[in-house]
Tab-separated table of C-alpha atoms in Angstrom:
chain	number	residue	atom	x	y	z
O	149	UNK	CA	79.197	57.124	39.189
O	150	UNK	CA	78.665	54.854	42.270
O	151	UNK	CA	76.069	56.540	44.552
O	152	UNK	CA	77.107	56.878	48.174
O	153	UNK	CA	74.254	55.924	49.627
O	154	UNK	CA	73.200	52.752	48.202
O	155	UNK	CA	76.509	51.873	45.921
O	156	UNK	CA	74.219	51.927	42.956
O	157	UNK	CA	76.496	52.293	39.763
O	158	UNK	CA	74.437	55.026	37.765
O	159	UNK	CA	75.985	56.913	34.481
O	160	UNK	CA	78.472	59.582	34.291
O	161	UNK	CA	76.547	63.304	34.573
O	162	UNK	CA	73.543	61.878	36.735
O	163	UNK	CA	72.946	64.182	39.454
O	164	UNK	CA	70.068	61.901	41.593
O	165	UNK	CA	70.850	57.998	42.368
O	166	UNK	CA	68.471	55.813	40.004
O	167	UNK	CA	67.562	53.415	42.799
O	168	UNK	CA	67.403	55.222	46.262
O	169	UNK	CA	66.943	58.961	44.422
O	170	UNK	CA	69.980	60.397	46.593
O	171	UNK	CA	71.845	63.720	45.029
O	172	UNK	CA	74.933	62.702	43.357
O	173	UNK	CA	75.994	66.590	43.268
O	174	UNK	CA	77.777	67.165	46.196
O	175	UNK	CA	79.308	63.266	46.274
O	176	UNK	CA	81.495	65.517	42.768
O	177	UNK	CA	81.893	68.890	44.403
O	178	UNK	CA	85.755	69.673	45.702
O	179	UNK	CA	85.071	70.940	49.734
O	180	UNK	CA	88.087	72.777	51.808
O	181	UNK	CA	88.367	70.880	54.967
O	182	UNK	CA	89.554	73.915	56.826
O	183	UNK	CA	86.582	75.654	57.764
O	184	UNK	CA	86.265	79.545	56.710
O	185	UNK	CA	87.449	82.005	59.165
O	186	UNK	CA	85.456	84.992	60.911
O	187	UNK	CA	86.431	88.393	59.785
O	188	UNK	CA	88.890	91.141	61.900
O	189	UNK	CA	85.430	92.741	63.121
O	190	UNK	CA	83.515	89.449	63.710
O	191	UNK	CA	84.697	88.558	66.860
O	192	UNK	CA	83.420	91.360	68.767
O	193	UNK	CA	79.796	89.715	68.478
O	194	UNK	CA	81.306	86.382	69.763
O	195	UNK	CA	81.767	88.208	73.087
O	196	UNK	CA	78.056	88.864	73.702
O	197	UNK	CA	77.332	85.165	73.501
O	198	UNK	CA	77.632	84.672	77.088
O	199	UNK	CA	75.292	87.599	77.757
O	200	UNK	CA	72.509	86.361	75.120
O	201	UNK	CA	72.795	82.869	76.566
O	202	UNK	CA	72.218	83.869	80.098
O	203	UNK	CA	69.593	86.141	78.969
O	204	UNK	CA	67.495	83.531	77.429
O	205	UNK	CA	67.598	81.545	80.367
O	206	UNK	CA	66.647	84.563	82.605
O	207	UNK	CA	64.104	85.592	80.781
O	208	UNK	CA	62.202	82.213	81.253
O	209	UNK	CA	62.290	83.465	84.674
O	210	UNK	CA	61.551	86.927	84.864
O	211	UNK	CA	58.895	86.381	82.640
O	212	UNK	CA	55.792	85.994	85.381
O	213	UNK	CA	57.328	89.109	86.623
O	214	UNK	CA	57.120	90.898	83.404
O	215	UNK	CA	53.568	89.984	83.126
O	216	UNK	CA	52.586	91.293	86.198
O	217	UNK	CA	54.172	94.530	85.695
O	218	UNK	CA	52.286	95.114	82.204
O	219	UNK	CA	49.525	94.282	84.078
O	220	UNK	CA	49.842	96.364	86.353
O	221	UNK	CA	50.430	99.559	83.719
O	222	UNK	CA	47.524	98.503	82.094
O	223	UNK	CA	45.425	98.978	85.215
O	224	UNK	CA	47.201	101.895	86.566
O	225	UNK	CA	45.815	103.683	83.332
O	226	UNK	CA	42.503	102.677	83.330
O	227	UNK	CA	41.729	103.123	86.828
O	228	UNK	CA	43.265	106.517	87.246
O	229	UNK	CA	41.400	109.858	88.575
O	230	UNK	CA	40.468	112.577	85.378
O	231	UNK	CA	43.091	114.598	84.248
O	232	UNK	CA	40.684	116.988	85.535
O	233	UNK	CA	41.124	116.419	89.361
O	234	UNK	CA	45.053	115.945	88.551
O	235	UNK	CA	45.793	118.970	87.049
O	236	UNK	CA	43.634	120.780	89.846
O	237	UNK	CA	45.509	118.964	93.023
O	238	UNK	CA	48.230	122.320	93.386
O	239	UNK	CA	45.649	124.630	94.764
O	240	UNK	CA	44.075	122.588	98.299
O	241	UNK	CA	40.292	121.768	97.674
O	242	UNK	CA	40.130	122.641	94.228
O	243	UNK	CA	39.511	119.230	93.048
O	244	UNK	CA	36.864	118.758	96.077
O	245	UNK	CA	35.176	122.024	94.991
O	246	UNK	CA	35.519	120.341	91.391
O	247	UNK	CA	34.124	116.863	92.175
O	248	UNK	CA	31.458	118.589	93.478
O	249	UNK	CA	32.442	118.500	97.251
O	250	UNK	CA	32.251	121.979	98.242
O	251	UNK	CA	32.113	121.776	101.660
O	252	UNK	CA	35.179	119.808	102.097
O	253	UNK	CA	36.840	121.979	99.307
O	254	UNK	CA	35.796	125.326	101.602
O	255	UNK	CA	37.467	123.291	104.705
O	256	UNK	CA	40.763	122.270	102.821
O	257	UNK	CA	40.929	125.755	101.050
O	258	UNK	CA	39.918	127.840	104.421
O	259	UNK	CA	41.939	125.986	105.977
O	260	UNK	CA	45.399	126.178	104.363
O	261	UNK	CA	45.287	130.053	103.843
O	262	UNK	CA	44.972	130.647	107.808
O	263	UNK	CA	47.531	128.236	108.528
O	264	UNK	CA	50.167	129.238	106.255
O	265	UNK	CA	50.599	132.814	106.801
O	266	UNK	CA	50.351	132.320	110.605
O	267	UNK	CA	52.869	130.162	110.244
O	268	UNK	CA	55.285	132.352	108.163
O	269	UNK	CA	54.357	134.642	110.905
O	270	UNK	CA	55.441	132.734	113.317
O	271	UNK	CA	58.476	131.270	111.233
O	272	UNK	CA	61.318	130.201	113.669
O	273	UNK	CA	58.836	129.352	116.450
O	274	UNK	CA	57.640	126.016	117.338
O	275	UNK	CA	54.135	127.144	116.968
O	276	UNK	CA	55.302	128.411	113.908
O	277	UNK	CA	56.392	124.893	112.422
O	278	UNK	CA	52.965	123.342	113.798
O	279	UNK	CA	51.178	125.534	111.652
O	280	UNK	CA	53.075	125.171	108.566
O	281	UNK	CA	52.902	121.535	108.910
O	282	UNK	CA	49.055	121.989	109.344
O	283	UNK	CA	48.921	123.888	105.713
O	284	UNK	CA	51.136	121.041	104.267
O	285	UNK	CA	49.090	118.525	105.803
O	286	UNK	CA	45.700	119.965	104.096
O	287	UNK	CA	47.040	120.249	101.165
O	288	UNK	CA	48.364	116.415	100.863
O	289	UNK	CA	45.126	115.588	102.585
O	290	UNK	CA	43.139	117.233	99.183
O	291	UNK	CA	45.421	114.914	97.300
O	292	UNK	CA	44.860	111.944	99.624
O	293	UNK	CA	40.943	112.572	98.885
O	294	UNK	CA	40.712	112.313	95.652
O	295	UNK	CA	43.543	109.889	94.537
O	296	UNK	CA	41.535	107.277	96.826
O	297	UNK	CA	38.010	108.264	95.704
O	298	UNK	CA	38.973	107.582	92.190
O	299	UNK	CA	41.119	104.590	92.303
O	300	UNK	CA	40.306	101.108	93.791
O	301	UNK	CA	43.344	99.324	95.117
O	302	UNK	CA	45.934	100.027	97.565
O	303	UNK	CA	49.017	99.563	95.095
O	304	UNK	CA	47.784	102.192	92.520
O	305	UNK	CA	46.598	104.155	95.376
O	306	UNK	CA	50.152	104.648	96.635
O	307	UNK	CA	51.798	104.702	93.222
O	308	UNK	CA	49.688	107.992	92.384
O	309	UNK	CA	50.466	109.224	95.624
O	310	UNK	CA	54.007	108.900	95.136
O	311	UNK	CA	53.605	110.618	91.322
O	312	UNK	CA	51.080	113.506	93.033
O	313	UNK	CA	53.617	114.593	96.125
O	314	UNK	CA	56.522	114.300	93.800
O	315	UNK	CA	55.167	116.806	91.538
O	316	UNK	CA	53.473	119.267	93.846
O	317	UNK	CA	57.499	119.019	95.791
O	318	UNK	CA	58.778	119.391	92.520
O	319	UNK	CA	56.723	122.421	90.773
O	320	UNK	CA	55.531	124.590	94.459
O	321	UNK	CA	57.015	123.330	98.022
O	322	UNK	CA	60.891	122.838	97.234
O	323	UNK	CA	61.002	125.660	94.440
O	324	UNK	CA	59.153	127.955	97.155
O	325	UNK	CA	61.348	127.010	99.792
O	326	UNK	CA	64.661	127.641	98.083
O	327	UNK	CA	63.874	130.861	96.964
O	328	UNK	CA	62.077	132.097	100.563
O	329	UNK	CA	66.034	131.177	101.960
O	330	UNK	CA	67.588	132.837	100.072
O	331	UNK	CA	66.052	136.651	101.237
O	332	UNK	CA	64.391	135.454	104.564
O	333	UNK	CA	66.281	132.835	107.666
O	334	UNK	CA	65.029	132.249	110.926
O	335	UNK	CA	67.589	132.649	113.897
O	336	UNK	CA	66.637	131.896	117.307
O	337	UNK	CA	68.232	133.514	119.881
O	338	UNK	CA	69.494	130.622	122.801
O	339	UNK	CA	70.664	133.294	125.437
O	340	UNK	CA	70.093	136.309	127.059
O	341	UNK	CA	72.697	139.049	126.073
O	342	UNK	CA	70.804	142.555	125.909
O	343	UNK	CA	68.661	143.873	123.870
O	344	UNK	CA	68.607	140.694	122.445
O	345	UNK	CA	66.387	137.897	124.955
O	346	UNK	CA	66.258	133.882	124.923
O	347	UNK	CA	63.460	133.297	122.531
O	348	UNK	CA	63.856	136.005	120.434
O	349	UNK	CA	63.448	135.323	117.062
O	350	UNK	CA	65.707	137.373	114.196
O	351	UNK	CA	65.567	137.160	110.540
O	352	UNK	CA	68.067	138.039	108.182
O	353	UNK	CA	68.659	138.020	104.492
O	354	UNK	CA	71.751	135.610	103.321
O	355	UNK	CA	71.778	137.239	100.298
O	356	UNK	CA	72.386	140.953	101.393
O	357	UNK	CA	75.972	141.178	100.427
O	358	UNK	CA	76.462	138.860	97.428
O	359	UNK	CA	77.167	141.804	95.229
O	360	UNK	CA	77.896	144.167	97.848
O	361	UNK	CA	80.254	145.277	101.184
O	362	UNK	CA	78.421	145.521	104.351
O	363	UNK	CA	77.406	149.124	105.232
O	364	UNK	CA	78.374	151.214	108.623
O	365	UNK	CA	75.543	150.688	110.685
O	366	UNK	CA	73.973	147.530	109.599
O	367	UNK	CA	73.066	144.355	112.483
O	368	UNK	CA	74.431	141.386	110.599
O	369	UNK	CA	75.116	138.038	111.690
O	370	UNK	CA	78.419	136.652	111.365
O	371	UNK	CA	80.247	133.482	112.009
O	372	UNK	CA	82.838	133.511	115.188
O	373	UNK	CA	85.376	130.564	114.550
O	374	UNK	CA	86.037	127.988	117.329
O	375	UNK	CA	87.770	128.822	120.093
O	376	UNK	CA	88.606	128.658	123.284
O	377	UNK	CA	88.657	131.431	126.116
O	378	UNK	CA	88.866	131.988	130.111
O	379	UNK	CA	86.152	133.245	132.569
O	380	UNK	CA	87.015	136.468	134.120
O	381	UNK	CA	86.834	134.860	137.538
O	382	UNK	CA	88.217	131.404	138.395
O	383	UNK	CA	89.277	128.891	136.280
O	384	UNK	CA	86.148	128.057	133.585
O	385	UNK	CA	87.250	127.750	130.070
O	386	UNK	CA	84.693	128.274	127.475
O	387	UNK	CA	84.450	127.026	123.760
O	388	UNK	CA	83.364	130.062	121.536
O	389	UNK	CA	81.960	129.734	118.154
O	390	UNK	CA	79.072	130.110	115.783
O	391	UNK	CA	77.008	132.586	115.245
O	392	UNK	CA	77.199	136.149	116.517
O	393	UNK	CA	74.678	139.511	116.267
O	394	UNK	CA	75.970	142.731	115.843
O	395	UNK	CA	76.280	146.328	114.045
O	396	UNK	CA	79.280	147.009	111.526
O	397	UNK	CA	80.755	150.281	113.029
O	398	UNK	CA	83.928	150.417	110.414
O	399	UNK	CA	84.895	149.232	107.478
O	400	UNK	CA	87.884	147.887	105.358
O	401	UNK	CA	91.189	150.201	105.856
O	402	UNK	CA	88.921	152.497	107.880
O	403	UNK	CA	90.742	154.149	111.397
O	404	UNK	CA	88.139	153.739	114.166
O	405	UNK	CA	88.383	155.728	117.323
O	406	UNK	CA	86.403	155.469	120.654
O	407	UNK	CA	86.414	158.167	123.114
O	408	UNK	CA	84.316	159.536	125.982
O	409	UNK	CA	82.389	161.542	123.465
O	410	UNK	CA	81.442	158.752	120.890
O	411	UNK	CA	83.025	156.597	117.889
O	412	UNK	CA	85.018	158.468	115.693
O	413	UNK	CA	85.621	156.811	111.665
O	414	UNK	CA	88.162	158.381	109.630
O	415	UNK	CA	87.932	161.546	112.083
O	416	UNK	CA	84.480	161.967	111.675
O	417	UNK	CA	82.158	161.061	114.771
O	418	UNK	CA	79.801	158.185	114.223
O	419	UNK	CA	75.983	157.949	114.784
O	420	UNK	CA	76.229	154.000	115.031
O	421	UNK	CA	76.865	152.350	118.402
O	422	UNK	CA	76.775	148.283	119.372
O	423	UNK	CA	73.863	146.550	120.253
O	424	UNK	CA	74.477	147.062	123.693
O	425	UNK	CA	76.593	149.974	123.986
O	426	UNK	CA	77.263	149.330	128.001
O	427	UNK	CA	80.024	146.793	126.873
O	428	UNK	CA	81.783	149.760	125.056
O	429	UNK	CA	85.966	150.146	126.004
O	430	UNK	CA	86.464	153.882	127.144
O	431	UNK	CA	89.070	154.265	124.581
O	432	UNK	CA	90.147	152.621	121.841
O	433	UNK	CA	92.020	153.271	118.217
O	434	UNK	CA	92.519	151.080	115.704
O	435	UNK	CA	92.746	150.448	111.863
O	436	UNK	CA	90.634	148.185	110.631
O	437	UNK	CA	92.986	145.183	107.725
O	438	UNK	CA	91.944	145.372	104.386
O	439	UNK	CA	89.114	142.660	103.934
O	440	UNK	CA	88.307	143.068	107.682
O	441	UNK	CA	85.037	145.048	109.264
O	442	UNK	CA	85.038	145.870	112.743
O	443	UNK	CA	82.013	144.963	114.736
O	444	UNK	CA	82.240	145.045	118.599
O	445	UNK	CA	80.584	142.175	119.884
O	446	UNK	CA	78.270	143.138	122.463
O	447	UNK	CA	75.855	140.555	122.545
O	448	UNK	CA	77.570	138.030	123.989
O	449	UNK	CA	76.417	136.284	127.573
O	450	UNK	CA	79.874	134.192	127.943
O	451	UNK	CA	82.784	135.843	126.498
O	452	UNK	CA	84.017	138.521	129.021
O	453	UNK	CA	84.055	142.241	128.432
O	454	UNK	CA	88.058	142.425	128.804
O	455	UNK	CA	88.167	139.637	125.858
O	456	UNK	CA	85.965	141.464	123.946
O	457	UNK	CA	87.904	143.269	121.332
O	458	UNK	CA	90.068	139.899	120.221
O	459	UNK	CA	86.912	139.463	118.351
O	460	UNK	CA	85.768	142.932	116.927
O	461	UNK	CA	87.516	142.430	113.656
O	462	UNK	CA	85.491	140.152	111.486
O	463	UNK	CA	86.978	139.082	108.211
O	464	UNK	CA	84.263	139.794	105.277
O	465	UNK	CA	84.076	136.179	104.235
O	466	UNK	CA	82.356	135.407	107.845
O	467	UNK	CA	79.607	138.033	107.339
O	468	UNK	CA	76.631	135.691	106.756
O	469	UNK	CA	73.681	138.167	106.122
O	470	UNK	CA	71.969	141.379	107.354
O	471	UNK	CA	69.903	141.513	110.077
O	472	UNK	CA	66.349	143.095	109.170
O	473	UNK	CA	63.920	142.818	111.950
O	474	UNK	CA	63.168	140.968	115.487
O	475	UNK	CA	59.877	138.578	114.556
O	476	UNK	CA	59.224	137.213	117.516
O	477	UNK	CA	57.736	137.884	119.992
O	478	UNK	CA	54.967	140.120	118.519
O	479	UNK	CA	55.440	142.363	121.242
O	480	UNK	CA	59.160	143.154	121.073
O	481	UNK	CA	58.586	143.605	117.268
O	482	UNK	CA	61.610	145.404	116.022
O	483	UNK	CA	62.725	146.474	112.257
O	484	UNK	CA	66.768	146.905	112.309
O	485	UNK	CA	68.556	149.252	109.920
């Protein structure tokens, strides 16, 4: 057997070359020359390569960033404020009062619990807002305290920040503020229309009549749709819509009747009037459509009183809440039935 390598005739059966020490093995072995083929399933992988390849060469580059970034984790939890301060940063100077601070605590504390209720007070007011934005103010000012009195630089400064307001939005303000609109919103009043003033404040509950029909006698506020209508005198043409005040006085399928002695429902005389009863027609019957309440609008500065009953019957789907009291100001305080 002649060895490959070095032509070196060595005996039959030898499997290394007795001059240059080469393997003889393979020089006898039978080889296919077509190659073996990749399975059915196999060449799924094969279209990943181009993925794998470009992620080994971005990872080269990425790599500093990477670095930075654990470092940066690593230092964010080492130089962090105690979990004690963190889990007391919900109620305003507790963590002052707990890092032994207690003056500032008392100021932060004080503070936010004369703000806050004046300002729900005075919800729907601009002196309202001011003082609600004081109380929110204290409160991320607590946080502000102790996030920089126990951490060192600016980045992990702001990234606790960030974590801090995020949570106290997450667990108090936006919880507390969902569920507060959904019994209590603000309406200012823009004009004057008896006995409503410009300035007045209203608040009514948006949820009065999710699982129930508007009563006879109850101020709601419901949505006029857009539209357009003359000026009793001369040629002025005014858009109407949005928001209107008023007091149901009939309900669905119900006959209404106004004479000189009162409102009359279903033939029995009615202790409810409008807001501003002046506006009143002297006489008046009508049956109110199915899915329809009547409410005369009578607090309205632009619409004139001859136009008034094109938009006394109010579908039900435009009732937006029930009026429930008059908030502002203090000393036209008024609870509505």
């Amino acid at each position: 057997m002649q060895c490959p390598s070095c032509h070196f005739e060595n005996m039959p059966g030898v499997e290394a070359c007795g001059r240059c020490g080469a393997v003889l093995r393979v020089a006898s072995m039978a080889i296919d020359v077509n190659p073996p083929r990749a399975k059915r399933k196999g060449g799924h992988w094969r279209a990943w390569y181009p993925f794998l390849r470009r992620w080994q060469s971005a990872k080269h580059g990425i790599a500093p960033i990477l670095t930075l970034a654990r470092q940066g984790l690593d230092e964010f939890s080492r130089t962090r404020p105690t979990w004690g301060l963190l889990a007391r940063m919900f109620v305003p100077g507790w963590p002052q009062f707990f890092a032994g601070d207690a003056v500032r605590g008392r100021i932060m504390l004080w503070g936010y619990l004369a703000a806050m209720p004046l300002g729900l007070l005075f919800i729907g007011t601009f002196f309202g807002s001011m003082l609600i934005g004081s109380a929110l103010a204290l409160h991320a000012s607590s946080v502000v305290d102790f996030i920089f009195a126990g951490t060192a630089r600016w980045p992990i400064r702001i990234a606790y920040l960030i974590l801090c307001f995020v949570v106290l939005a997450g667990a108090i303000y936006v919880p507390a503020h969902w569920a507060f609109s959904q019994v209590v919103v603000p309406q200012r009043i823009a004009r004057t229309a008896p006995p409503l003033y410009a300035g007045d404040v209203i608040l009514y509950n948006p949820s009065a009549y999710v699982r129930a029909e508007p009563r006879l006698g109850d101020v709601v506020v419901y949505e006029v749709p857009a539209g357009r209508t003359p000026a009793a005198v001369g040629n002025v043409v005014y858009a109407i819509g949005g928001l209107r005040i008023d007091r149901v006085l009939a309900g669905p399928g119900q006959t209404i009747e106004i004479k000189e002695d009162g409102i009359w429902v279903d033939g029995r005389q009615s202790p409810w009037r409008p807001l501003n009863e002046e506006l009143l027609p002297l006489s008046l019957k009508l049956t109110v459509p199915d899915g329809c309440h009547f409410i005369f609008l009578s607090t309205d500065p632009i619409i004139p009183a001859f136009r008034l009953m094109e938009f006394a019957v109010v579908p039900s789907n435009q009732i937006r809440g029930r009026v429930f009291m008059r908030s502002q100001p203090l000393w036209r305080l008024t609870s509505f039935r």
